[in-house]
């Protein structure tokens, strides 16, 4: 058996219609052909233990891969093995709190554009998550460290629905570390942050991962963050060609230009445009 926390073996995955839940049927009955978007076909790979970023063009399958690896979506064919278990055992987690808890102990998920309303304040939630999460030993100074570094001191009395997009993203990053799952999946977790805050957040995350032995897999559109804050990268040339390796080896102008089909200098401009698009989208949400 390998040491990889998540393994894909011959995975096929497709979305049907516009509803991701429909594509999530384990033995998915196909509807009319025009309703189907095939994303992965016979995909086999192993995610390494440690911190890995997922990088590649829009629509290449980064979010879908994270959702499959995190047992939030399930393959139509083939198997995703999460810490030794077929993820299909978690198909019922949406309506079974005990099963959901078991899944979350293995893997938590920070969705792109996560929004939720809470009755409790951010400060109370942080304490609650830390006390009721999965950390074996807790350090009293950790909460304060997260609040300071992620600049949450000023919003501890507020509720999630009263936060700006950036404040909410920083709170969610804090929750993900306080929760203490063995693996954390993060889909575009910092797009709404200021540049310096992105670096702080990733410094914190990578230190945390190394100290606690947590694996962190994240998608990100800024290559500079990938270069600085990942041990491994998954470079999506297309959804059928995903290359995983040490960032030191894979991160080169040649590889990146081939994956994105765009010269490196233009990519930086594209990164900015993508961030603006995400922000606009998150503001349009009710
Ligand atoms: N809910 C959905 N229903 C139908 N098709 C979808 C759905 N979500 C994604 N897709 C399609 O699946 C493919 C992979 O999408 P995915 O969101 O995984 O890509 P991505 O690499 O995360 O893109 P981005 O960089 O824009 O976040 C794309 O062709 C996309 O259009
Ligand atoms: Mg995505």
mmCIF file of C-alpha atoms and ligand atoms in Angstrom:
data_model
loop_
_atom_site.group_PDB
_atom_site.id
_atom_site.type_symbol
_atom_site.label_atom_id
_atom_site.label_comp_id
_atom_site.label_asym_id
_atom_site.label_seq_id
_atom_site.Cartn_x
_atom_site.Cartn_y
_atom_site.Cartn_z
ATOM 1 C CA UNK A 1 0.000 0.000 0.000
ATOM 2 C CA UNK A 2 1.270 3.490 -0.805
ATOM 3 C CA UNK A 3 1.571 6.360 1.663
ATOM 4 C CA UNK A 4 -0.482 8.681 -0.448
ATOM 5 C CA UNK A 5 -3.468 10.119 1.483
ATOM 6 C CA UNK A 6 -5.675 10.224 -1.623
ATOM 7 C CA UNK A 7 -5.509 7.952 -4.645
ATOM 8 C CA UNK A 8 -7.526 8.085 -7.847
ATOM 9 C CA UNK A 9 -7.756 4.832 -9.785
ATOM 10 C CA UNK A 10 -9.311 4.958 -13.287
ATOM 11 C CA UNK A 11 -11.735 7.672 -12.289
ATOM 12 C CA UNK A 12 -14.461 8.820 -14.670
ATOM 13 C CA UNK A 13 -16.468 11.845 -13.676
ATOM 14 C CA UNK A 14 -19.081 13.888 -15.506
ATOM 15 C CA UNK A 15 -21.567 16.579 -14.605
ATOM 16 C CA UNK A 16 -25.090 16.236 -15.859
ATOM 17 C CA UNK A 17 -27.235 19.315 -16.488
ATOM 18 C CA UNK A 18 -26.377 22.314 -14.367
ATOM 19 C CA UNK A 19 -26.696 20.591 -11.053
ATOM 20 C CA UNK A 20 -23.482 19.167 -9.567
ATOM 21 C CA UNK A 21 -25.554 16.866 -7.363
ATOM 22 C CA UNK A 22 -26.856 15.074 -10.441
ATOM 23 C CA UNK A 23 -23.359 14.279 -11.580
ATOM 24 C CA UNK A 24 -22.617 12.901 -8.160
ATOM 25 C CA UNK A 25 -24.563 9.698 -8.570
ATOM 26 C CA UNK A 26 -22.161 6.883 -7.711
ATOM 27 C CA UNK A 27 -23.407 4.649 -10.471
ATOM 28 C CA UNK A 28 -24.635 7.681 -12.427
ATOM 29 C CA UNK A 29 -27.349 6.873 -14.953
ATOM 30 C CA UNK A 30 -26.664 8.932 -18.032
ATOM 31 C CA UNK A 31 -29.256 11.383 -19.243
ATOM 32 C CA UNK A 32 -29.397 12.795 -22.751
ATOM 33 C CA UNK A 33 -25.881 13.142 -24.164
ATOM 34 C CA UNK A 34 -26.109 16.940 -24.486
ATOM 35 C CA UNK A 35 -26.595 17.272 -20.720
ATOM 36 C CA UNK A 36 -23.268 15.673 -19.929
ATOM 37 C CA UNK A 37 -19.919 17.380 -19.332
ATOM 38 C CA UNK A 38 -17.250 14.741 -19.061
ATOM 39 C CA UNK A 39 -14.446 16.067 -16.851
ATOM 40 C CA UNK A 40 -12.239 13.080 -16.059
ATOM 41 C CA UNK A 41 -11.857 9.860 -17.899
ATOM 42 C CA UNK A 42 -9.717 7.006 -16.568
ATOM 43 C CA UNK A 43 -7.825 9.423 -14.322
ATOM 44 C CA UNK A 44 -5.293 7.742 -12.045
ATOM 45 C CA UNK A 45 -3.044 9.681 -9.685
ATOM 46 C CA UNK A 46 -1.775 9.873 -6.132
ATOM 47 C CA UNK A 47 -1.825 13.044 -4.074
ATOM 48 C CA UNK A 48 1.349 13.356 -1.994
ATOM 49 C CA UNK A 49 1.391 13.966 1.727
ATOM 50 C CA UNK A 50 2.153 17.630 2.430
ATOM 51 C CA UNK A 51 1.137 20.932 0.880
ATOM 52 C CA UNK A 52 0.126 20.849 -2.778
ATOM 53 C CA UNK A 53 -1.315 23.548 -5.036
ATOM 54 C CA UNK A 54 -3.508 22.846 -8.056
ATOM 55 C CA UNK A 55 -2.729 25.033 -11.014
ATOM 56 C CA UNK A 56 -4.066 25.248 -14.559
ATOM 57 C CA UNK A 57 -6.465 26.926 -16.946
ATOM 58 C CA UNK A 58 -10.071 27.755 -16.129
ATOM 59 C CA UNK A 59 -12.263 24.721 -16.535
ATOM 60 C CA UNK A 60 -9.399 22.203 -16.438
ATOM 61 C CA UNK A 61 -10.932 20.406 -13.452
ATOM 62 C CA UNK A 62 -9.159 21.719 -10.329
ATOM 63 C CA UNK A 63 -12.318 22.264 -8.289
ATOM 64 C CA UNK A 64 -13.774 18.971 -9.443
ATOM 65 C CA UNK A 65 -10.628 17.085 -8.464
ATOM 66 C CA UNK A 66 -10.672 18.689 -4.996
ATOM 67 C CA UNK A 67 -14.363 17.823 -4.563
ATOM 68 C CA UNK A 68 -13.766 14.201 -5.571
ATOM 69 C CA UNK A 69 -10.698 13.919 -3.327
ATOM 70 C CA UNK A 70 -12.647 15.477 -0.455
ATOM 71 C CA UNK A 71 -15.587 13.042 -0.744
ATOM 72 C CA UNK A 72 -17.984 15.854 -1.683
ATOM 73 C CA UNK A 73 -18.482 14.383 -5.172
ATOM 74 C CA UNK A 74 -18.139 10.751 -6.200
ATOM 75 C CA UNK A 75 -16.829 9.079 -9.339
ATOM 76 C CA UNK A 76 -19.122 7.567 -11.943
ATOM 77 C CA UNK A 77 -16.556 4.814 -12.449
ATOM 78 C CA UNK A 78 -13.251 3.963 -10.822
ATOM 79 C CA UNK A 79 -12.309 4.616 -7.221
ATOM 80 C CA UNK A 80 -11.091 7.457 -5.042
ATOM 81 C CA UNK A 81 -9.377 6.113 -1.929
ATOM 82 C CA UNK A 82 -9.182 8.546 0.965
ATOM 83 C CA UNK A 83 -6.848 7.486 3.784
ATOM 84 C CA UNK A 84 -7.518 3.855 2.995
ATOM 85 C CA UNK A 85 -11.296 4.048 2.443
ATOM 86 C CA UNK A 86 -13.307 4.181 -0.774
ATOM 87 C CA UNK A 87 -14.950 7.642 -0.680
ATOM 88 C CA UNK A 88 -18.261 6.015 -1.663
ATOM 89 C CA UNK A 89 -18.716 5.081 1.984
ATOM 90 C CA UNK A 90 -19.437 8.816 2.512
ATOM 91 C CA UNK A 91 -22.150 9.185 -0.123
ATOM 92 C CA UNK A 92 -24.783 9.429 2.634
ATOM 93 C CA UNK A 93 -22.901 12.085 4.646
ATOM 94 C CA UNK A 94 -25.264 14.874 3.487
ATOM 95 C CA UNK A 95 -28.100 13.420 5.512
ATOM 96 C CA UNK A 96 -26.239 11.503 8.228
ATOM 97 C CA UNK A 97 -24.491 13.782 10.767
ATOM 98 C CA UNK A 98 -22.504 10.923 12.255
ATOM 99 C CA UNK A 99 -21.138 9.883 8.861
ATOM 100 C CA UNK A 100 -20.508 13.535 8.004
ATOM 101 C CA UNK A 101 -18.464 13.851 11.192
ATOM 102 C CA UNK A 102 -16.405 10.780 10.278
ATOM 103 C CA UNK A 103 -15.731 12.174 6.831
ATOM 104 C CA UNK A 104 -14.856 15.599 8.200
ATOM 105 C CA UNK A 105 -12.352 14.130 10.607
ATOM 106 C CA UNK A 106 -10.499 12.867 7.539
ATOM 107 C CA UNK A 107 -11.051 15.854 5.286
ATOM 108 C CA UNK A 108 -12.587 19.310 5.516
ATOM 109 C CA UNK A 109 -13.436 21.524 2.572
ATOM 110 C CA UNK A 110 -13.179 25.261 2.033
ATOM 111 C CA UNK A 111 -15.447 25.983 -0.923
ATOM 112 C CA UNK A 112 -14.855 28.813 -3.313
ATOM 113 C CA UNK A 113 -17.259 31.608 -2.331
ATOM 114 C CA UNK A 114 -18.370 30.011 0.904
ATOM 115 C CA UNK A 115 -21.199 31.968 2.470
ATOM 116 C CA UNK A 116 -23.284 31.095 5.477
ATOM 117 C CA UNK A 117 -25.202 32.886 8.194
ATOM 118 C CA UNK A 118 -24.550 32.300 11.843
ATOM 119 C CA UNK A 119 -26.184 33.244 15.084
ATOM 120 C CA UNK A 120 -22.918 33.203 17.043
ATOM 121 C CA UNK A 121 -20.086 35.701 16.867
ATOM 122 C CA UNK A 122 -16.824 34.948 15.035
ATOM 123 C CA UNK A 123 -14.947 34.863 18.361
ATOM 124 C CA UNK A 124 -17.368 32.327 19.885
ATOM 125 C CA UNK A 125 -17.329 30.254 16.710
ATOM 126 C CA UNK A 126 -13.544 30.107 16.702
ATOM 127 C CA UNK A 127 -13.527 28.806 20.274
ATOM 128 C CA UNK A 128 -16.323 26.355 19.535
ATOM 129 C CA UNK A 129 -14.630 24.966 16.446
ATOM 130 C CA UNK A 130 -11.325 24.534 18.296
ATOM 131 C CA UNK A 131 -12.920 22.793 21.278
ATOM 132 C CA UNK A 132 -15.189 20.556 19.225
ATOM 133 C CA UNK A 133 -12.825 19.803 16.378
ATOM 134 C CA UNK A 134 -10.317 17.010 16.021
ATOM 135 C CA UNK A 135 -7.103 18.360 17.526
ATOM 136 C CA UNK A 136 -5.649 15.944 20.067
ATOM 137 C CA UNK A 137 -3.866 18.599 22.080
ATOM 138 C CA UNK A 138 -4.856 22.205 21.969
ATOM 139 C CA UNK A 139 -2.679 25.162 22.725
ATOM 140 C CA UNK A 140 -4.300 28.183 24.401
ATOM 141 C CA UNK A 141 -2.096 30.548 22.409
ATOM 142 C CA UNK A 142 -3.138 29.189 18.990
ATOM 143 C CA UNK A 143 -6.472 31.040 18.901
ATOM 144 C CA UNK A 144 -4.798 34.359 19.671
ATOM 145 C CA UNK A 145 -2.083 33.724 17.108
ATOM 146 C CA UNK A 146 -4.659 33.073 14.367
ATOM 147 C CA UNK A 147 -6.705 36.116 15.343
ATOM 148 C CA UNK A 148 -3.662 38.372 15.221
ATOM 149 C CA UNK A 149 -2.056 37.001 12.078
ATOM 150 C CA UNK A 150 -5.294 36.868 10.114
ATOM 151 C CA UNK A 151 -6.337 40.295 11.431
ATOM 152 C CA UNK A 152 -9.556 39.075 12.959
ATOM 153 C CA UNK A 153 -9.220 40.932 16.297
ATOM 154 C CA UNK A 154 -11.537 43.685 15.149
ATOM 155 C CA UNK A 155 -14.377 41.402 14.016
ATOM 156 C CA UNK A 156 -14.621 38.883 16.850
ATOM 157 C CA UNK A 157 -17.983 40.320 17.983
ATOM 158 C CA UNK A 158 -19.486 40.171 14.488
ATOM 159 C CA UNK A 159 -21.393 37.375 12.775
ATOM 160 C CA UNK A 160 -20.376 35.849 9.451
ATOM 161 C CA UNK A 161 -23.094 37.707 7.511
ATOM 162 C CA UNK A 162 -21.706 41.035 8.770
ATOM 163 C CA UNK A 163 -18.216 40.479 7.369
ATOM 164 C CA UNK A 164 -16.662 41.709 4.155
ATOM 165 C CA UNK A 165 -15.639 39.029 1.665
ATOM 166 C CA UNK A 166 -11.991 39.298 2.724
ATOM 167 C CA UNK A 167 -12.795 39.156 6.443
ATOM 168 C CA UNK A 168 -14.982 36.112 5.849
ATOM 169 C CA UNK A 169 -12.220 34.371 3.886
ATOM 170 C CA UNK A 170 -9.765 35.031 6.706
ATOM 171 C CA UNK A 171 -12.236 33.698 9.284
ATOM 172 C CA UNK A 172 -12.786 30.555 7.195
ATOM 173 C CA UNK A 173 -9.035 29.979 6.924
ATOM 174 C CA UNK A 174 -8.867 30.237 10.729
ATOM 175 C CA UNK A 175 -11.772 27.784 11.154
ATOM 176 C CA UNK A 176 -10.114 25.285 8.839
ATOM 177 C CA UNK A 177 -6.989 25.196 11.003
ATOM 178 C CA UNK A 178 -8.903 25.157 14.283
ATOM 179 C CA UNK A 179 -11.050 22.243 13.117
ATOM 180 C CA UNK A 180 -8.118 19.866 12.805
ATOM 181 C CA UNK A 181 -9.074 17.449 9.997
ATOM 182 C CA UNK A 182 -6.265 15.246 8.732
ATOM 183 C CA UNK A 183 -6.556 16.855 5.280
ATOM 184 C CA UNK A 184 -7.775 20.321 4.278
ATOM 185 C CA UNK A 185 -9.017 21.034 0.747
ATOM 186 C CA UNK A 186 -9.236 24.703 -0.220
ATOM 187 C CA UNK A 187 -10.720 25.999 -3.462
ATOM 188 C CA UNK A 188 -9.413 29.510 -4.212
ATOM 189 C CA UNK A 189 -9.209 30.368 -0.511
ATOM 190 C CA UNK A 190 -7.537 33.803 -0.716
ATOM 191 C CA UNK A 191 -8.779 35.606 -3.822
ATOM 192 C CA UNK A 192 -10.481 38.393 -1.860
ATOM 193 C CA UNK A 193 -7.481 39.166 0.365
ATOM 194 C CA UNK A 194 -4.961 41.952 0.074
ATOM 195 C CA UNK A 195 -1.644 40.851 -1.363
ATOM 196 C CA UNK A 196 0.245 40.900 1.972
ATOM 197 C CA UNK A 197 -2.616 39.031 3.654
ATOM 198 C CA UNK A 198 -2.374 36.238 1.092
ATOM 199 C CA UNK A 199 1.257 35.721 1.981
ATOM 200 C CA UNK A 200 0.528 35.805 5.704
ATOM 201 C CA UNK A 201 -2.308 33.331 5.337
ATOM 202 C CA UNK A 202 -0.162 30.908 3.353
ATOM 203 C CA UNK A 203 2.795 31.247 5.725
ATOM 204 C CA UNK A 204 0.463 30.354 8.542
ATOM 205 C CA UNK A 205 -1.061 27.442 6.630
ATOM 206 C CA UNK A 206 2.253 25.938 5.569
ATOM 207 C CA UNK A 207 3.705 26.239 9.099
ATOM 208 C CA UNK A 208 0.565 24.663 10.496
ATOM 209 C CA UNK A 209 0.692 21.811 7.970
ATOM 210 C CA UNK A 210 4.315 21.022 8.789
ATOM 211 C CA UNK A 211 3.806 21.252 12.562
ATOM 212 C CA UNK A 212 0.647 19.126 12.715
ATOM 213 C CA UNK A 213 1.230 16.716 9.803
ATOM 214 C CA UNK A 214 -1.880 17.996 8.035
ATOM 215 C CA UNK A 215 -2.018 17.718 4.250
ATOM 216 C CA UNK A 216 -3.303 20.847 2.534
ATOM 217 C CA UNK A 217 -4.429 20.880 -1.100
ATOM 218 C CA UNK A 218 -5.457 24.204 -2.595
ATOM 219 C CA UNK A 219 -6.256 25.711 -5.954
ATOM 220 C CA UNK A 220 -4.977 29.181 -6.631
ATOM 221 C CA UNK A 221 -4.678 31.500 -9.608
ATOM 222 C CA UNK A 222 -1.522 33.282 -8.526
ATOM 223 C CA UNK A 223 1.536 31.370 -9.541
ATOM 224 C CA UNK A 224 3.718 33.307 -7.148
ATOM 225 C CA UNK A 225 1.782 31.786 -4.232
ATOM 226 C CA UNK A 226 2.217 28.314 -5.695
ATOM 227 C CA UNK A 227 5.936 28.861 -6.105
ATOM 228 C CA UNK A 228 6.423 30.074 -2.551
ATOM 229 C CA UNK A 229 3.909 28.048 -0.584
ATOM 230 C CA UNK A 230 3.655 24.548 -1.968
ATOM 231 C CA UNK A 231 5.915 21.521 -1.708
ATOM 232 C CA UNK A 232 4.126 19.882 -4.619
ATOM 233 C CA UNK A 233 2.073 21.114 -7.481
ATOM 234 C CA UNK A 234 -0.567 19.491 -9.646
ATOM 235 C CA UNK A 235 -0.236 21.117 -13.031
ATOM 236 C CA UNK A 236 -3.339 20.657 -15.178
ATOM 237 C CA UNK A 237 -2.353 20.577 -18.857
ATOM 238 C CA UNK A 238 -5.936 19.455 -19.407
ATOM 239 C CA UNK A 239 -8.339 17.455 -17.285
ATOM 240 C CA UNK A 240 -6.852 14.271 -18.755
ATOM 241 C CA UNK A 241 -3.246 15.289 -18.242
ATOM 242 C CA UNK A 242 -2.511 16.274 -14.675
ATOM 243 C CA UNK A 243 1.127 16.232 -13.732
ATOM 244 C CA UNK A 244 2.035 16.022 -10.039
ATOM 245 C CA UNK A 245 5.546 16.617 -8.740
ATOM 246 C CA UNK A 246 7.730 18.683 -6.424
ATOM 247 C CA UNK A 247 7.153 22.396 -7.086
ATOM 248 C CA UNK A 248 10.917 22.908 -7.373
ATOM 249 C CA UNK A 249 10.988 20.557 -10.343
ATOM 250 C CA UNK A 250 7.677 21.311 -12.079
ATOM 251 C CA UNK A 251 7.624 25.076 -11.687
ATOM 252 C CA UNK A 252 9.260 26.342 -14.842
ATOM 253 C CA UNK A 253 8.312 28.887 -17.463
ATOM 254 C CA UNK A 254 8.243 26.151 -20.075
ATOM 255 C CA UNK A 255 5.832 23.879 -18.163
ATOM 256 C CA UNK A 256 3.541 26.693 -17.121
ATOM 257 C CA UNK A 257 3.325 28.216 -20.582
ATOM 258 C CA UNK A 258 2.523 24.805 -22.008
ATOM 259 C CA UNK A 259 -0.221 24.186 -19.444
ATOM 260 C CA UNK A 260 -1.815 27.609 -19.841
ATOM 261 C CA UNK A 261 -1.077 28.020 -23.552
ATOM 262 C CA UNK A 262 -0.211 31.639 -22.802
ATOM 263 C CA UNK A 263 3.135 33.408 -22.424
ATOM 264 C CA UNK A 264 4.108 33.900 -18.772
ATOM 265 C CA UNK A 265 3.952 37.718 -18.955
ATOM 266 C CA UNK A 266 0.361 37.645 -20.126
ATOM 267 C CA UNK A 267 -0.563 35.234 -17.370
ATOM 268 C CA UNK A 268 0.004 37.865 -14.711
ATOM 269 C CA UNK A 269 -2.559 40.083 -16.386
ATOM 270 C CA UNK A 270 -4.949 37.138 -16.601
ATOM 271 C CA UNK A 271 -4.520 36.450 -12.891
ATOM 272 C CA UNK A 272 -5.707 39.988 -12.128
ATOM 273 C CA UNK A 273 -8.721 39.652 -14.425
ATOM 274 C CA UNK A 274 -9.676 36.338 -12.861
ATOM 275 C CA UNK A 275 -9.533 37.810 -9.365
ATOM 276 C CA UNK A 276 -11.833 40.643 -10.460
ATOM 277 C CA UNK A 277 -14.267 38.141 -11.975
ATOM 278 C CA UNK A 278 -14.378 36.099 -8.759
ATOM 279 C CA UNK A 279 -14.978 39.192 -6.672
ATOM 280 C CA UNK A 280 -17.779 40.348 -8.951
ATOM 281 C CA UNK A 281 -19.380 36.907 -8.779
ATOM 282 C CA UNK A 282 -19.220 36.824 -4.997
ATOM 283 C CA UNK A 283 -20.866 40.271 -4.812
ATOM 284 C CA UNK A 284 -23.719 39.176 -7.054
ATOM 285 C CA UNK A 285 -24.681 36.383 -4.687
ATOM 286 C CA UNK A 286 -27.781 37.140 -2.642
HETATM 287 N N1 LIG B 1 -21.940 22.169 -11.727
HETATM 288 C C1 LIG B 1 -21.493 21.934 -12.948
HETATM 289 N N2 LIG B 1 -22.311 21.507 -13.916
HETATM 290 C C2 LIG B 1 -21.882 21.262 -15.171
HETATM 291 N N3 LIG B 1 -20.597 21.409 -15.545
HETATM 292 C C3 LIG B 1 -19.719 21.832 -14.634
HETATM 293 C C4 LIG B 1 -20.115 22.122 -13.281
HETATM 294 N N4 LIG B 1 -19.029 22.516 -12.596
HETATM 295 C C5 LIG B 1 -18.007 22.489 -13.459
HETATM 296 N N5 LIG B 1 -18.404 22.064 -14.692
HETATM 297 C C6 LIG B 1 -17.543 21.878 -15.874
HETATM 298 O O1 LIG B 1 -16.552 20.918 -15.545
HETATM 299 C C7 LIG B 1 -15.286 21.295 -16.071
HETATM 300 C C8 LIG B 1 -14.272 21.419 -14.928
HETATM 301 O O2 LIG B 1 -14.667 22.496 -14.085
HETATM 302 P P1 LIG B 1 -13.917 22.896 -12.749
HETATM 303 O O3 LIG B 1 -14.811 23.877 -12.052
HETATM 304 O O4 LIG B 1 -13.522 21.685 -12.008
HETATM 305 O O5 LIG B 1 -12.614 23.616 -13.321
HETATM 306 P P2 LIG B 1 -11.547 24.539 -12.578
HETATM 307 O O6 LIG B 1 -10.209 24.093 -13.050
HETATM 308 O O7 LIG B 1 -11.807 24.558 -11.128
HETATM 309 O O8 LIG B 1 -11.871 25.981 -13.213
HETATM 310 P P3 LIG B 1 -11.620 27.446 -12.595
HETATM 311 O O9 LIG B 1 -10.166 27.743 -12.759
HETATM 312 O O10 LIG B 1 -12.483 28.329 -13.449
HETATM 313 O O11 LIG B 1 -12.056 27.431 -11.159
HETATM 314 C C9 LIG B 1 -15.525 22.570 -16.851
HETATM 315 O O12 LIG B 1 -15.719 22.212 -18.184
HETATM 316 C C10 LIG B 1 -16.791 23.128 -16.257
HETATM 317 O O13 LIG B 1 -17.497 23.880 -17.192
HETATM 318 MG MG1 LIG B 2 -12.338 26.071 -9.797
#
